[in-house]
XYZ file of C-alpha atoms in Angstrom:
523
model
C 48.400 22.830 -5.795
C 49.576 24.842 -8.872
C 50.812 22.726 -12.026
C 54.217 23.651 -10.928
C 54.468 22.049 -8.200
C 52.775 18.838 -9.188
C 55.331 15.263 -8.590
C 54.714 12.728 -9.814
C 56.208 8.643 -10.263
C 55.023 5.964 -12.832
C 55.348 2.242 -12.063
C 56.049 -0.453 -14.698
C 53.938 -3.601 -13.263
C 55.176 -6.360 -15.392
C 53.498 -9.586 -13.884
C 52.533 -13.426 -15.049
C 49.572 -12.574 -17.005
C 49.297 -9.046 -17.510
C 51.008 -5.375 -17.896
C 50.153 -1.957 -15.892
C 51.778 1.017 -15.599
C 50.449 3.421 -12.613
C 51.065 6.963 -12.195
C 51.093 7.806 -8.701
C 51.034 11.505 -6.946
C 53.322 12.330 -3.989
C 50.822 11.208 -1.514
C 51.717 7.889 -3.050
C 47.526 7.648 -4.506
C 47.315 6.773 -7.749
C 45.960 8.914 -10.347
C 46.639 7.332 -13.582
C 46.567 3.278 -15.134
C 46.415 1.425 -17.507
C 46.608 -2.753 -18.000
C 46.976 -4.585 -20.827
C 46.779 -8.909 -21.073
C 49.277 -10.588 -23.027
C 49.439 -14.320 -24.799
C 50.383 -17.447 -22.575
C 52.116 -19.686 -24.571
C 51.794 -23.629 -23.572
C 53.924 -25.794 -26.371
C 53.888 -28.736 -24.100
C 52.328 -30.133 -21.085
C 54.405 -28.569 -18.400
C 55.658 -25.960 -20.571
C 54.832 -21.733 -20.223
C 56.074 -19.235 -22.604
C 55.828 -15.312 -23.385
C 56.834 -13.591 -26.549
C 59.038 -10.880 -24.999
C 58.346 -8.759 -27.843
C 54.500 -8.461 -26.580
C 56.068 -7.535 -22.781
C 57.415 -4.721 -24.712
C 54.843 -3.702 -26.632
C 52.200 -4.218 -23.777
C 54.696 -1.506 -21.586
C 54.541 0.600 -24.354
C 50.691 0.587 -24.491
C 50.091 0.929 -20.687
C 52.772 3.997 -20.286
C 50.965 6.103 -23.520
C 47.234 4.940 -22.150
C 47.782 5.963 -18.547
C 49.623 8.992 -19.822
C 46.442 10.047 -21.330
C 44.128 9.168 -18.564
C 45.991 11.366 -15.906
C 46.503 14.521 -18.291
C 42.974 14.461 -19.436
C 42.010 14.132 -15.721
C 43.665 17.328 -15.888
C 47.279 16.343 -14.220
C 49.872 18.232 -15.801
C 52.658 14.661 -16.084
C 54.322 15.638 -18.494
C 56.617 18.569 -16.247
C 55.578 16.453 -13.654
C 56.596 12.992 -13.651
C 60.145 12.556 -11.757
C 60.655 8.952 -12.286
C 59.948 5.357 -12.824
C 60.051 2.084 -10.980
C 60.310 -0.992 -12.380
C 58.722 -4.661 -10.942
C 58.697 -7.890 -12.575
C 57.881 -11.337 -12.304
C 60.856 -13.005 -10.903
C 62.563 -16.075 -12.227
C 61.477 -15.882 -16.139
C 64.247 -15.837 -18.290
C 64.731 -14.401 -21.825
C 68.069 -14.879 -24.242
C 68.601 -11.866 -26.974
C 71.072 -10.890 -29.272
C 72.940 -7.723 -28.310
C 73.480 -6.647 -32.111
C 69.947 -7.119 -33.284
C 67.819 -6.907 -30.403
C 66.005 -9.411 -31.032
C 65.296 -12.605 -28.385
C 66.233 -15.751 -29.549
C 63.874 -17.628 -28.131
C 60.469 -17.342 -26.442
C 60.716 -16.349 -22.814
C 60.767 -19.192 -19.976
C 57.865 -18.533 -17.463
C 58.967 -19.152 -13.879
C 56.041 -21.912 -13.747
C 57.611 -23.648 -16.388
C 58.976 -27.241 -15.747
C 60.884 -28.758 -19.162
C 63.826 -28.100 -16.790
C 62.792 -31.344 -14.564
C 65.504 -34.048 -16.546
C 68.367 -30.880 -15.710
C 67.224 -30.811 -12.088
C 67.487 -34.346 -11.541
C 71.184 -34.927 -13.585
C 72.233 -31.853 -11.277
C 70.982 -33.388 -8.252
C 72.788 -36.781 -9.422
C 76.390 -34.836 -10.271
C 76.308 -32.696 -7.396
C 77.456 -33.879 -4.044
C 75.069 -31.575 -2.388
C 72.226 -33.056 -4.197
C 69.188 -30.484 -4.114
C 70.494 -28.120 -1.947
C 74.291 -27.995 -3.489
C 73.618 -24.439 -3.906
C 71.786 -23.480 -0.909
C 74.841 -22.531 1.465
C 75.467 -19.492 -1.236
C 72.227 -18.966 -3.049
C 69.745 -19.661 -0.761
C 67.541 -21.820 -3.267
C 67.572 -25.595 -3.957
C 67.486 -26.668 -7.386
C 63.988 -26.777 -8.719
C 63.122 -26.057 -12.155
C 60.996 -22.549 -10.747
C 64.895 -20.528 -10.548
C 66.261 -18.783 -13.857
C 69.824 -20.770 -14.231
C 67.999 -24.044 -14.832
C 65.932 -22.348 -17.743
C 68.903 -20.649 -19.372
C 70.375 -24.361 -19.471
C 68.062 -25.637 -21.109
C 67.803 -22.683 -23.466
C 71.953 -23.396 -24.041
C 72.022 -26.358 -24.346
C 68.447 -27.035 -26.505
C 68.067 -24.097 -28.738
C 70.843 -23.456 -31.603
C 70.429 -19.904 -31.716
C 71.094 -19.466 -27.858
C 74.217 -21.269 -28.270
C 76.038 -20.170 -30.716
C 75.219 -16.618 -29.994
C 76.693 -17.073 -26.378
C 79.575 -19.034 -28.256
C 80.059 -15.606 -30.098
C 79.086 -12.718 -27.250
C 76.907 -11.961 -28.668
C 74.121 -13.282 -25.864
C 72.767 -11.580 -22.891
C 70.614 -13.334 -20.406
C 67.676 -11.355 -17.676
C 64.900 -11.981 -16.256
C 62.341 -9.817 -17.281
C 63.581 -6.361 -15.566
C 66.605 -6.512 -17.356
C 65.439 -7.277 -21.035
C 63.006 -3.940 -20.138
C 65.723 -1.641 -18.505
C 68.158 -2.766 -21.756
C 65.237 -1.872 -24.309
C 64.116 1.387 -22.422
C 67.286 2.750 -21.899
C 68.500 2.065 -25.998
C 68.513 -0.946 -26.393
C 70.983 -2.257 -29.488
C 72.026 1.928 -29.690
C 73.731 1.986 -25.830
C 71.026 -0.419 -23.835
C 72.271 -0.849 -20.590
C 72.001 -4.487 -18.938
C 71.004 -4.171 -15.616
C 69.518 -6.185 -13.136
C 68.816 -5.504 -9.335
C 69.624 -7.440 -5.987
C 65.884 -9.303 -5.405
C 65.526 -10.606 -9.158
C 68.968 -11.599 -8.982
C 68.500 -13.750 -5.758
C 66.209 -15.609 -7.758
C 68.822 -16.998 -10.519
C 70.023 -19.619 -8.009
C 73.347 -17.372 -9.711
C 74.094 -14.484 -6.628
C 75.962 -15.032 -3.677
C 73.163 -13.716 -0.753
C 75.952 -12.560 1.139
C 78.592 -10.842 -1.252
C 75.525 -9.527 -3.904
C 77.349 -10.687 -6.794
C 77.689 -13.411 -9.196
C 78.815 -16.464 -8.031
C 81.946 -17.639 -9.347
C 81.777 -21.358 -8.242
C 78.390 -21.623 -9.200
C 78.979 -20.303 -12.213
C 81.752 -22.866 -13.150
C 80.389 -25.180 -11.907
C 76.804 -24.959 -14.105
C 79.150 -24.118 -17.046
C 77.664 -20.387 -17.602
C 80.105 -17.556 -18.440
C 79.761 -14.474 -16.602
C 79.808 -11.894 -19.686
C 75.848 -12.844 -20.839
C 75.162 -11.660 -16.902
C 73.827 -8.226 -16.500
C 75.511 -5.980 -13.762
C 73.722 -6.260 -9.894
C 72.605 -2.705 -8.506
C 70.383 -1.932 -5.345
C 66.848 -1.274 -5.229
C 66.838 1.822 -5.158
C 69.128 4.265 -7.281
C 69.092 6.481 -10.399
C 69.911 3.245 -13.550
C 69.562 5.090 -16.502
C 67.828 7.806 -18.549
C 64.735 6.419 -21.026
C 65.626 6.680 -24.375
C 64.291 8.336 -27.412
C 61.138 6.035 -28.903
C 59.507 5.903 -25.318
C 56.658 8.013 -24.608
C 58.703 9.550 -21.508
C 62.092 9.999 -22.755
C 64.662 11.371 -20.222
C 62.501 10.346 -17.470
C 64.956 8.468 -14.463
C 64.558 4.781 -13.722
C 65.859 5.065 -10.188
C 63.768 1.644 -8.710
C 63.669 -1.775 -9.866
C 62.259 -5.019 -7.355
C 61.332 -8.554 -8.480
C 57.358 -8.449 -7.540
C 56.907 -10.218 -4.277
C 60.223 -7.536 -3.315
C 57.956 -4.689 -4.345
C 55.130 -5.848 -2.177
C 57.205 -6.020 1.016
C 58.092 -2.219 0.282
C 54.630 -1.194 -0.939
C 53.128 -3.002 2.533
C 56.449 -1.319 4.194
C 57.162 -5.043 5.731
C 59.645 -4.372 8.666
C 61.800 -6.870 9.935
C 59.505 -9.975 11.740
C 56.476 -8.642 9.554
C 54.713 -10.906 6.977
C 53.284 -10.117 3.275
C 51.091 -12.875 1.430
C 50.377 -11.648 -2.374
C 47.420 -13.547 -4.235
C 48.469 -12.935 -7.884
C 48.817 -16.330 -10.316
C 50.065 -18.210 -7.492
C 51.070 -16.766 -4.174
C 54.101 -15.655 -2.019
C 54.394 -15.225 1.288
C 57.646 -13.289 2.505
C 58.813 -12.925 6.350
C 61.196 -9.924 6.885
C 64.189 -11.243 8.672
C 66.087 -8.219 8.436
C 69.977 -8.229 7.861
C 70.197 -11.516 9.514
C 69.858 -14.169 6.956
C 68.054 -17.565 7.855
C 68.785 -21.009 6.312
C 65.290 -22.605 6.477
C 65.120 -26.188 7.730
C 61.624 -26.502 6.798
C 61.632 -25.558 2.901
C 61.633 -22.000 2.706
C 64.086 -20.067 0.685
C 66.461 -17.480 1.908
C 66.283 -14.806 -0.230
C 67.123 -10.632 -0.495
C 64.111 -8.518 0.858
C 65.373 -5.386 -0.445
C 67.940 -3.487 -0.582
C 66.882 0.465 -0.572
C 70.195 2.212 -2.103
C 73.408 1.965 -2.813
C 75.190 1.920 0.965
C 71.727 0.857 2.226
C 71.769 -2.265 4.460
C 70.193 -5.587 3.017
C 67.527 -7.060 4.416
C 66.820 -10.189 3.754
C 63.452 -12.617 4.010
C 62.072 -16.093 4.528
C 60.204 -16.779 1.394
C 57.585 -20.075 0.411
C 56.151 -19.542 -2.811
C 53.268 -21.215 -3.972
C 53.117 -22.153 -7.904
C 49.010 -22.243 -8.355
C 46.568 -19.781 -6.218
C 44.521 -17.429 -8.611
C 45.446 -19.941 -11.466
C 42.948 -22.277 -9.949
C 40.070 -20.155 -10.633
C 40.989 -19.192 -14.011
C 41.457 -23.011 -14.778
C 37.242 -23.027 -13.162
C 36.725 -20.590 -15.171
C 38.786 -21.336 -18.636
C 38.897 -25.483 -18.623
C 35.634 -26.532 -16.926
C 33.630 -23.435 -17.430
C 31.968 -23.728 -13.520
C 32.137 -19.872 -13.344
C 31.968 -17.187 -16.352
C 34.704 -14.741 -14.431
C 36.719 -14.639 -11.946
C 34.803 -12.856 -9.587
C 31.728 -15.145 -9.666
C 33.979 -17.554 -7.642
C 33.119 -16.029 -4.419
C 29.117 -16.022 -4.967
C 29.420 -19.655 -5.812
C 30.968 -20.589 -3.168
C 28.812 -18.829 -0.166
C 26.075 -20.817 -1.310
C 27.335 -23.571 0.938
C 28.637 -23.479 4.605
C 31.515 -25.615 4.203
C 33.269 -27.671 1.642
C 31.592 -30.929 2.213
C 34.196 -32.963 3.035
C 35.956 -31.898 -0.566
C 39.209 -31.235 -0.601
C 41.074 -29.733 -3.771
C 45.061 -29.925 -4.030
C 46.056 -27.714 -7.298
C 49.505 -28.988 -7.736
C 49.055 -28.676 -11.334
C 52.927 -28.523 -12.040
C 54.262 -30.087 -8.861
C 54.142 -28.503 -5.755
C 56.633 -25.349 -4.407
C 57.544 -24.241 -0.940
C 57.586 -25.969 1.385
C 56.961 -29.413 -0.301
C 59.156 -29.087 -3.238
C 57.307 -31.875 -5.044
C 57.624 -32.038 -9.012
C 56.214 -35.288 -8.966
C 52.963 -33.744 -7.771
C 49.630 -33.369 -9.722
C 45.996 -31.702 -8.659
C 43.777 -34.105 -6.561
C 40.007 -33.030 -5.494
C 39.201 -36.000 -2.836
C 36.270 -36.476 -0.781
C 33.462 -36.045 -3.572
C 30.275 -37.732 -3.497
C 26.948 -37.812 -5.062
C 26.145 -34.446 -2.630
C 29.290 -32.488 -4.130
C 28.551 -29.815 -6.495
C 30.048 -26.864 -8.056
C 29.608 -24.560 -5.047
C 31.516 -26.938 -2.677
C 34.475 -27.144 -5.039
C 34.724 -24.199 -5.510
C 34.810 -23.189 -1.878
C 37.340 -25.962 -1.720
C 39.458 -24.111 -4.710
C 39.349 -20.817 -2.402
C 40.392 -23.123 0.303
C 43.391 -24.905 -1.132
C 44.541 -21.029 -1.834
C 44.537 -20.692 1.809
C 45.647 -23.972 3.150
C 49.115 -23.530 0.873
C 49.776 -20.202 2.663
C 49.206 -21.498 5.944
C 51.773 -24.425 5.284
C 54.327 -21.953 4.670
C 53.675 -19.567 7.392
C 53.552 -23.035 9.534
C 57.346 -22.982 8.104
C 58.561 -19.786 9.245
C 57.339 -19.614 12.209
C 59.151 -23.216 12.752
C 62.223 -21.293 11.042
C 62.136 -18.061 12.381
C 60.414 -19.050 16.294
C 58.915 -16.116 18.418
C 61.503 -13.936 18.367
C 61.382 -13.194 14.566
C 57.830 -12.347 14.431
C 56.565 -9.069 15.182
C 53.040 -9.379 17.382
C 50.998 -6.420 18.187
C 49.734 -6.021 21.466
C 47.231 -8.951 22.130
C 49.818 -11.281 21.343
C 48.858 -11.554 17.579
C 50.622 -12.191 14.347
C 49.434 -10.137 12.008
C 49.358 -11.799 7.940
C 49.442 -8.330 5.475
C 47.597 -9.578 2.088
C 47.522 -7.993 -1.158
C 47.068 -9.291 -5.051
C 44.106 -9.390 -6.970
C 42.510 -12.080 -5.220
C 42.361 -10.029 -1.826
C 39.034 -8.394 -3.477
C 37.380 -11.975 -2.628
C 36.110 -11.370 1.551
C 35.445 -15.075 1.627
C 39.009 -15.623 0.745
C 40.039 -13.490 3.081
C 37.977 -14.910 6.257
C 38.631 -18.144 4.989
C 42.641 -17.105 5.445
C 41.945 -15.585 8.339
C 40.238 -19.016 9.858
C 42.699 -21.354 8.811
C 45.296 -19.465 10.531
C 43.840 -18.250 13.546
C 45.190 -15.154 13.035
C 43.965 -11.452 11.573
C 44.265 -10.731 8.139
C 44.978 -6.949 7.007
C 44.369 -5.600 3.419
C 45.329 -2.585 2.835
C 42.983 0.239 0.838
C 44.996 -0.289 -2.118
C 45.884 -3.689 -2.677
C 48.046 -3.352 -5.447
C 51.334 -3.118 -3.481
C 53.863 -4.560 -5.799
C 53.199 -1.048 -8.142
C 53.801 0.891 -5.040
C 56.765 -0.663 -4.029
C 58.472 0.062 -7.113
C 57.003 3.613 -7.207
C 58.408 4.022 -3.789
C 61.772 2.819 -4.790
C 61.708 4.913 -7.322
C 60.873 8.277 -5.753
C 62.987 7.777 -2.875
C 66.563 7.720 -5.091
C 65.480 11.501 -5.888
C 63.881 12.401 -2.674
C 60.667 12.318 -3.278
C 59.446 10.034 -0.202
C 62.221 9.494 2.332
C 62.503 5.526 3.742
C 60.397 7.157 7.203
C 57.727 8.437 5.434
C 57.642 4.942 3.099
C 57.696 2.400 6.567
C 55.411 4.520 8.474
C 52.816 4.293 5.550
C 52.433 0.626 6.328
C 51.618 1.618 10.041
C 48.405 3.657 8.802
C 45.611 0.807 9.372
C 42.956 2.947 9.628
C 41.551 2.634 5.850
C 42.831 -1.449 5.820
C 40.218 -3.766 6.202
C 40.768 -6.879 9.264
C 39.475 -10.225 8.932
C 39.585 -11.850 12.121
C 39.312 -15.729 12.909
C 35.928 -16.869 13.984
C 36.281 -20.772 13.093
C 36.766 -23.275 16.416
C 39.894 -24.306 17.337
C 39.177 -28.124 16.942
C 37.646 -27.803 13.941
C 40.551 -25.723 12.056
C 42.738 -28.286 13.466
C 40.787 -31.168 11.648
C 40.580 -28.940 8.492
C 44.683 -28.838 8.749
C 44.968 -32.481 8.969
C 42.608 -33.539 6.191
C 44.599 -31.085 3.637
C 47.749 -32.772 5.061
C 46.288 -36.154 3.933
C 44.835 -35.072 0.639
C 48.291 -33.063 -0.024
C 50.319 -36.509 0.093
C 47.770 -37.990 -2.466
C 49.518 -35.694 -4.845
C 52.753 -37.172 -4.486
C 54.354 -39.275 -7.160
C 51.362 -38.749 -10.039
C 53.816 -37.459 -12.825
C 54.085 -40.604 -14.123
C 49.814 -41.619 -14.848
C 49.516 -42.558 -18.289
C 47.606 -40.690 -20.613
């Protein structure tokens, strides 16, 4: 292939803990990255903070670094590169001034719970209680959804409020404070965000895809700090002058656990579980949307262009997964790095009887406990650090089996898709997916197969493939079939008893109530 002819899309991977940006070619393989780490603020117990100013500066870094990589590898990006896709971690929230630029506070993390008191006055007003909102948004209130946090930030920072006293405030989740800064920012920024991040405001109407003017009124926010709603998948804006790419299209955008359902090319009644700082498990329902009665949330799956059709999914998210072994490895210093967690734990059989609950911050889908705290129950004097941590692997997979428990409950036999023994098949990606005893473990507690894919970092390919398919680089046939292509995945299959899993499932039910109603211990 001449340098001519070369294509080629970069992918903005904004996430919890970390930054990437991936350049991939047009046979979707990457050929370019680079990641950066950026500070975790904790001001409180509870409490979890970024400086968006270090999100931007991290981008920065990871676009010029990969930039480098690829062209000294020879790839000729800079006549090359088409355009850029965007994904995020849903849910945090940042407040800026439009005349300096500047945020006005540090960014909400969508772990964060200071929003608890709000939840519970809400819940008290409201005559819906919890789910006031649900009929519209999809979402109960819970302190993980962005209009909670911008409360708080309006009604507990100065700065926030008089600025959205004045106009002069705008309010995004992550995606939009980036598209506003990389398309001008003060000098002609546009504020943007796209149909998944917005689902997770509690803000959108699911059906109509825009703001919500009851809800709005109701939680006393005015509409003109809300960025405009746009697809998936469509040409936003030009980067501006100051970027390393100026000029270059950014035609996709998807909230993270979105981006994964494109990058695994979920269709409708297929399942994605990512393993990233917590995990998320989403069930394509395709354009029928289902009100979970068993705590899921309804939420957009995507939405691939402008006149595209909506899908929407079943999500359960689950707040701690890969934080649990970064709290073995950071707070009790059991294991040097992450990856020594899997070593540790084949050097026992089974768990001994331990089991490890890691609601840390309460408990998400589909408990929806904020009263929760961590339990490990069932140590004695034979419990070491090998059997905890095999039980810290296994609370990662017990969480996603509760919530796939849920949507099958929510979504029954029709809304799965089964290949042809009769099998549902769970599609993992994430970081964690590296760790095989994870995986079999997963694939044991379910009873099902487990499928990684070669490249397991979907949520950069989903927003890659958003990306290149507003200017026809990939069409949505080529994208869907791509998921279809099992060949280079990797299959765990189920080997554990069926009596014995089902004993495994009840104990975790008992030591997951044990968690209940612990906010309150002394210190």
């Amino acid at each position: 292939m001449s340098g001519e002819e070369e294509v080629f899309v970069g992918s903005i991977d904004q996430g919890t803990t970390s930054t990437r940006f991936i350049i991939y070619d047009k046979e979707a393989q990457p050929i370019g990255s680079h990641q950066v780490e950026f500070t975790q603020f904790y001001p409180e117990a509870g409490w979890v903070e970024h400086d968006p100013m270090e999100i931007l500066e991290s981008v920065r870094v990871c676009i010029t670094k990969a930039l480098d990589k690829a062209t000294a590898d020879g790839r000729n990006v800079d006549s090359g590169l088409k355009a850029i896709g965007l994904t995020n971690q849903r849910e945090t929230t940042v407040v800026w001034s439009k005349s300096t630029g500047c945020p006005l506070h540090n960014a909400l993390v969508w772990m964060d719970v200071r929003t608890s008191s709000i939840c519970r006055r809400l819940e008290a007003e409201l005559p819906g209680g919890r789910t006031h909102f649900v009929q519209t948004c999809g979402l109960p209130i819970s302190t993980y959804f962005s209009a909670l946090k911008l409360l708080w930030l309006m009604e507990n920072v100065d700065a926030v409020k008089a600025a959205v006293e004045e106009e002069d405030a705008l309010f995004g989740t992550i995606d939009s404070w980036l598209i506003w800064n990389l398309t001008g920012g003060v000098d002609g920024g546009l504020h943007i965000t796209d149909v998944s991040n917005a689902s997770r405001t509690m803000l959108m109407n699911l059906k109509t895809l825009d703001w919500d003017e009851p809800t709005l009124k109701t939680l006393g926010i005015p509409s003109h700090i809300l960025p405009k709603i746009v697809s998936n998948s469509e040409i936003i804006g030009k980067i501006s002058t100051g970027w390393p790419i100026p000029g270059i299209p950014i035609s996709g955008c998807l909230g993270d656990q979105h981006a994964a359902m494109v990058g695994q090319a979920c269709r409708k009644g297929e399942a994605k579980s990512t393993y990233g700082t917590g995990a998320f498990i989403l069930l394509n329902t395709g354009e029928e949307m289902i009100q979970s009665n068993h705590g899921l949330l309804s939420t957009v799956a995507f939405k691939l262009g402008p006149d595209a059709a909506v899908n929407y999914a079943l999500e359960g998210s689950i707040a701690i997964a890969g934080a649990a072994v970064q709290w073995l490895r950071d707070s009790l210093g059991i294991i040097k790095s992450a990856s020594e967690i899997e070593g540790l734990a084949l050097q026992v059989e089974s768990t001994g009887g331990v089991y490890f609950v890691p609601a840390f911050n309460g408990l998400f889908a589909p408990w929806w406990r904020d009263d929760a705290r961590g339990v490990c129950i069932g140590i004695t004097r034979f419990t070491n650090k090998s059997h905890i941590a095999r039980a810290v692997l296994e609370s990662m997979c017990f969480q996603v089996k509760d919530v796939l428990d849920s949507m099958h409950k929510d979504a029954g036999e029709k809304g799965e898709a089964k290949n042809e023994k009769g099998e549902f098949l769970l599609r993992v990606d994430g970081g964690a997916t590296v760790n095989n005893l994870l995986m079999q473990i997963q694939a044991d507690l379910l009873g099902n197969p487990v499928i990684r894919p070669a490249d397991i970092e979907t949520t950069a390919l989903g927003a890659a493939y958003a990306a290149g398919l507003a200017l026809g680089v990939w069409t949505e046939d080529q994208i869907f079939a791509s998921g279809h292509n099992i060949e280079k995945a990797t299959i765990f299959h189920p080997v554990m008893e069926d009596e014995l899993r089902k004993k495994k499932a009840d104990s975790w039910i008992r030591a997951v109530e044990k968690t209940f109603d612990l906010a309150g211990l002394s210190l």
